[in-house]
JSON list of C-alpha atoms in Angstrom, two decimals:
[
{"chain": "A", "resi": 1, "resn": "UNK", "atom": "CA", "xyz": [-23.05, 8.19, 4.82]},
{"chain": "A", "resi": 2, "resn": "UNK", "atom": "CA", "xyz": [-25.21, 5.26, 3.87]},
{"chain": "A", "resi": 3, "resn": "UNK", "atom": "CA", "xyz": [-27.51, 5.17, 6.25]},
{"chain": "A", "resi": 4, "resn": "UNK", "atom": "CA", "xyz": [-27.88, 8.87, 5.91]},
{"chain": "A", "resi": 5, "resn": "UNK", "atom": "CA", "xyz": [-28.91, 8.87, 2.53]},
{"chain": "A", "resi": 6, "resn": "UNK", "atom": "CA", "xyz": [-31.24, 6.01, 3.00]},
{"chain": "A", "resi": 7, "resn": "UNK", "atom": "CA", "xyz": [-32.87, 7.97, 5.34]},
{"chain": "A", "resi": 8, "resn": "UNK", "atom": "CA", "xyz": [-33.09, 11.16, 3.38]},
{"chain": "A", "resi": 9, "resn": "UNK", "atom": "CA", "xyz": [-34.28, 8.91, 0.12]},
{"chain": "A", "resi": 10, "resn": "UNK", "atom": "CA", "xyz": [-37.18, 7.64, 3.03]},
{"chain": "A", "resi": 11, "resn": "UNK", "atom": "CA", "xyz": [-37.99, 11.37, 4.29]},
{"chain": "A", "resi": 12, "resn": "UNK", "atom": "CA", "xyz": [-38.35, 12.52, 0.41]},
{"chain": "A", "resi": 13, "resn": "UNK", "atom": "CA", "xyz": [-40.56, 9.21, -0.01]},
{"chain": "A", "resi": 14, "resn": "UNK", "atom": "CA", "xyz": [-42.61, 10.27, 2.83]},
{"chain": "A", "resi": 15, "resn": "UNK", "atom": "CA", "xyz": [-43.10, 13.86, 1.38]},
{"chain": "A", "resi": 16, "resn": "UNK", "atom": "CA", "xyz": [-44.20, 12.60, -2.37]},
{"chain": "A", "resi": 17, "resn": "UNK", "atom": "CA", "xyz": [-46.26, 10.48, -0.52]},
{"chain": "A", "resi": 18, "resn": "UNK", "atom": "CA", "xyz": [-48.22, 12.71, 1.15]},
{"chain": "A", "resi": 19, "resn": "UNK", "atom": "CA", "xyz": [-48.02, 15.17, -1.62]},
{"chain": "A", "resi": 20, "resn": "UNK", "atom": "CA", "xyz": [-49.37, 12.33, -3.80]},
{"chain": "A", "resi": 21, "resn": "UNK", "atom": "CA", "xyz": [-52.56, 11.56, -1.24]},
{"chain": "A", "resi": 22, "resn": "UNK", "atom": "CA", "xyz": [-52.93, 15.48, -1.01]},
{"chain": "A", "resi": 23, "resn": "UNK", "atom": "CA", "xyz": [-53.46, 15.90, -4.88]},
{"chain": "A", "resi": 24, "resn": "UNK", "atom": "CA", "xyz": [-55.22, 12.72, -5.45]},
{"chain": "A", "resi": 25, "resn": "UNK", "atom": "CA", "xyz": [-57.84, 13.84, -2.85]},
{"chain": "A", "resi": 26, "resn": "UNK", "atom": "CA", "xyz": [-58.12, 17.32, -4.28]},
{"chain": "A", "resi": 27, "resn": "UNK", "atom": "CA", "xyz": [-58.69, 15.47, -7.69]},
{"chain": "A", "resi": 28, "resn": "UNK", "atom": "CA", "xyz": [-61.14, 13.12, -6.22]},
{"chain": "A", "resi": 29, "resn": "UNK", "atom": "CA", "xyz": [-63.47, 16.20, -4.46]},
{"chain": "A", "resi": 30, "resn": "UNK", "atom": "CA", "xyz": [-63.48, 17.77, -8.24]},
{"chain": "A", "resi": 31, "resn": "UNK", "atom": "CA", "xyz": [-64.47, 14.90, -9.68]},
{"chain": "A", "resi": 32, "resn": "UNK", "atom": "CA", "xyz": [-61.65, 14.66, -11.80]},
{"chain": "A", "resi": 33, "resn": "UNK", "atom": "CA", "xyz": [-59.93, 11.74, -13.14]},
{"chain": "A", "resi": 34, "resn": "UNK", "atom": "CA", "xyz": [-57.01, 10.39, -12.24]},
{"chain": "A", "resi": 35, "resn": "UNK", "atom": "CA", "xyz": [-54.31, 8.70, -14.01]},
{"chain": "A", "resi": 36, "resn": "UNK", "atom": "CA", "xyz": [-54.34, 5.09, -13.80]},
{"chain": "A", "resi": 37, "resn": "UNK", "atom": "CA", "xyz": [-51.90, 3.26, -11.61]},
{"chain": "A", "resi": 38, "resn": "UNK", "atom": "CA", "xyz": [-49.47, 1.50, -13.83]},
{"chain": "A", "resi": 39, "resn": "UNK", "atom": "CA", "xyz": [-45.44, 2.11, -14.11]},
{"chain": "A", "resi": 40, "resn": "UNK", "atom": "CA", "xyz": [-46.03, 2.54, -18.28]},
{"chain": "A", "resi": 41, "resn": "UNK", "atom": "CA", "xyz": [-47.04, 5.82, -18.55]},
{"chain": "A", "resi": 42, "resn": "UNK", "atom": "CA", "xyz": [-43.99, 7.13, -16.43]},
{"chain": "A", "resi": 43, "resn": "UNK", "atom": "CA", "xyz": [-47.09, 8.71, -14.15]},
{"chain": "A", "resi": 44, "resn": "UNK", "atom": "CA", "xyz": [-46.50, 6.84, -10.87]},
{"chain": "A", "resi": 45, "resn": "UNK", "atom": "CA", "xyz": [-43.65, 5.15, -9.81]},
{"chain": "A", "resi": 46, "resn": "UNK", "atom": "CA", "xyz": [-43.54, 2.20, -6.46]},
{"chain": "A", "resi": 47, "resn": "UNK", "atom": "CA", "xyz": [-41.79, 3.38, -3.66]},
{"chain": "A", "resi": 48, "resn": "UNK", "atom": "CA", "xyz": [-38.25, 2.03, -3.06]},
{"chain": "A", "resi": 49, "resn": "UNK", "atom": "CA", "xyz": [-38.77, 1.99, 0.85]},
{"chain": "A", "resi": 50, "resn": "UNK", "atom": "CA", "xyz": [-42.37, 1.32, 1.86]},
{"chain": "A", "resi": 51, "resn": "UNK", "atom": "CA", "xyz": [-43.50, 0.00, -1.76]},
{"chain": "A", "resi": 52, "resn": "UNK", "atom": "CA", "xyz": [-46.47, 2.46, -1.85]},
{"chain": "A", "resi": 53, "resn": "UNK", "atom": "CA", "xyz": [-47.31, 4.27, -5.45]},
{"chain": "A", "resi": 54, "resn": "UNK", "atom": "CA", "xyz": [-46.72, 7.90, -5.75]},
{"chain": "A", "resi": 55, "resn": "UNK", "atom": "CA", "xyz": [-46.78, 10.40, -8.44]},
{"chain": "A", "resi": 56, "resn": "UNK", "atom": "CA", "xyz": [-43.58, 10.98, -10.40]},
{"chain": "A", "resi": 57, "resn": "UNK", "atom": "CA", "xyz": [-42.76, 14.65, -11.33]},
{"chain": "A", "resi": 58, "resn": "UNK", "atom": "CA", "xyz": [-44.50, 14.24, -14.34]},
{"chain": "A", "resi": 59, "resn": "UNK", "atom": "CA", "xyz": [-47.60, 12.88, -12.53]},
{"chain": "A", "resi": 60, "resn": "UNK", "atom": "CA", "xyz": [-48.01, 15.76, -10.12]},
{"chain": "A", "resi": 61, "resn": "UNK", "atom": "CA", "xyz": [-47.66, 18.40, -13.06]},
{"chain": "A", "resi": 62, "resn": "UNK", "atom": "CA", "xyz": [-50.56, 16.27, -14.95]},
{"chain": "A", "resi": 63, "resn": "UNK", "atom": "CA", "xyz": [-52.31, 16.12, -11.63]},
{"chain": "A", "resi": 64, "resn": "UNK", "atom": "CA", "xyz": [-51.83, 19.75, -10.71]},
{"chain": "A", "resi": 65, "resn": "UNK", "atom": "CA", "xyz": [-52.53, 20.81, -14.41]},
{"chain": "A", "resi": 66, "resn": "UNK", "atom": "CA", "xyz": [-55.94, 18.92, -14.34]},
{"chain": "A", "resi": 67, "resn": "UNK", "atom": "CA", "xyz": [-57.38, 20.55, -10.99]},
{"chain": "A", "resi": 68, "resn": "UNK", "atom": "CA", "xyz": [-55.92, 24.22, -12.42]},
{"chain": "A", "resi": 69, "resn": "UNK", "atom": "CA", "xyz": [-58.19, 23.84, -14.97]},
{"chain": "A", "resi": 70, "resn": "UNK", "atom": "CA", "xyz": [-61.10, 22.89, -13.39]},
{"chain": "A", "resi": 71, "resn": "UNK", "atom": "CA", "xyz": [-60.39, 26.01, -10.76]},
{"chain": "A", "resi": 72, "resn": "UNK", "atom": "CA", "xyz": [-60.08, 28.45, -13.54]},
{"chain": "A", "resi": 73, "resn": "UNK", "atom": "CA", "xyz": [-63.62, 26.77, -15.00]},
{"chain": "A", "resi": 74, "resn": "UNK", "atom": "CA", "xyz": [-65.18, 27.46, -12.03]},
{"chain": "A", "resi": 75, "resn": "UNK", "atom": "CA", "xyz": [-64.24, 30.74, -12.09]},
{"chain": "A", "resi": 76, "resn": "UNK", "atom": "CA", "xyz": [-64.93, 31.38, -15.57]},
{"chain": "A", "resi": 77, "resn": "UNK", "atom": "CA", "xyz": [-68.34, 30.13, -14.37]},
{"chain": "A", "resi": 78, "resn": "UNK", "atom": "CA", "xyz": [-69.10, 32.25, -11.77]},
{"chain": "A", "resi": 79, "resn": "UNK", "atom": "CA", "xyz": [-67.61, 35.55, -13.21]},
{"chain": "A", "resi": 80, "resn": "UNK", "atom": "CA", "xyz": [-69.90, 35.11, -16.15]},
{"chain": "A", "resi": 81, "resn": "UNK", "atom": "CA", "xyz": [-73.23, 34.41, -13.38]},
{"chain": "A", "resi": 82, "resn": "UNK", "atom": "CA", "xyz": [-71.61, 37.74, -11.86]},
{"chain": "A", "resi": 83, "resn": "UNK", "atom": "CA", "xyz": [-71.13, 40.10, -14.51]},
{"chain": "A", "resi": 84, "resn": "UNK", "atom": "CA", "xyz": [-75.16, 39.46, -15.36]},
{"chain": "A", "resi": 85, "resn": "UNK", "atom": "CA", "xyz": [-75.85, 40.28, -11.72]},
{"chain": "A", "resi": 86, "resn": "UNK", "atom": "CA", "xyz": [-74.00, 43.35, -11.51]},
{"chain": "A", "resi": 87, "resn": "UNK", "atom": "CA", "xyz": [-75.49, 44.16, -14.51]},
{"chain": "A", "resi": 88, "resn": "UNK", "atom": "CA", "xyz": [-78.97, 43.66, -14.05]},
{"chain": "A", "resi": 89, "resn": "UNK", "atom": "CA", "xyz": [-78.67, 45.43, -10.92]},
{"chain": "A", "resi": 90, "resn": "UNK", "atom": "CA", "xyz": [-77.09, 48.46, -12.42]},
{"chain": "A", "resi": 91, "resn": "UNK", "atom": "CA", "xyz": [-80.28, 48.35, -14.72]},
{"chain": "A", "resi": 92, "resn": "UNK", "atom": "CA", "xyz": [-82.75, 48.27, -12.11]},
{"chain": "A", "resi": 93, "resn": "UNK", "atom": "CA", "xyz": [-80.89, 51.46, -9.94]},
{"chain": "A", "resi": 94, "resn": "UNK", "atom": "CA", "xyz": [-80.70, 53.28, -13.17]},
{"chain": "A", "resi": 95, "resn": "UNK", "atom": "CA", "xyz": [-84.63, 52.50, -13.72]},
{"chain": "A", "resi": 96, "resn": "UNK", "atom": "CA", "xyz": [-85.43, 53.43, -10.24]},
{"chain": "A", "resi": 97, "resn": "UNK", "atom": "CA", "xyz": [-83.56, 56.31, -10.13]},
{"chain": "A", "resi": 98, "resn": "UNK", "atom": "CA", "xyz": [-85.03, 57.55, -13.77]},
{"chain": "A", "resi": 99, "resn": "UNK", "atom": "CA", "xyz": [-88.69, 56.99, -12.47]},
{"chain": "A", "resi": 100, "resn": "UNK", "atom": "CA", "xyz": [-88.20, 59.16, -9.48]}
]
């Protein structure tokens, strides 16, 4: 039972690990920031078997919560650049079909 629960608590390091470099990379192609890597926030915690940093729960929601913002942004961003461009081509149809 030991050794299967040592290897379960390495499998679920494994996965917050690669969760961790998944989100940290997304964060990093934003240009976001990222939360500094210290135990004292309660952001990142050291792994118990390979003694790499990941994200605690808490770090992954702050993580996840940073690069939903900058998605919705984005999309604020470009819906705005859209609406004008539907609009201004509405404009010009109802123009050209007025003149004719």
């Amino acid at each position: 039972y030991q050794n299967e629960s040592f290897d379960l608590r390495e499998l679920d390091e494994d996965i917050a690990y690669l969760i961790t470099r998944y989100l940290i990379s997304q964060a990093a192609r934003m240009s976001l920031p990222t939360p500094p890597v210290t135990p004292n926030e309660g952001l990142w915690e050291e792994s118990y078997c390979s003694h790499a940093w990941i994200l605690t729960t808490k770090g992954v929601a702050e993580v996840r919560r940073l690069i939903r913002q900058e998605k919705k942004e984005r999309f604020e961003l470009w819906s705005k650049w859209a609406a004008i461009l539907i609009g201004i081509i509405g404009a010009i149809t109802g123009l050209i079909a007025v003149s004719k």
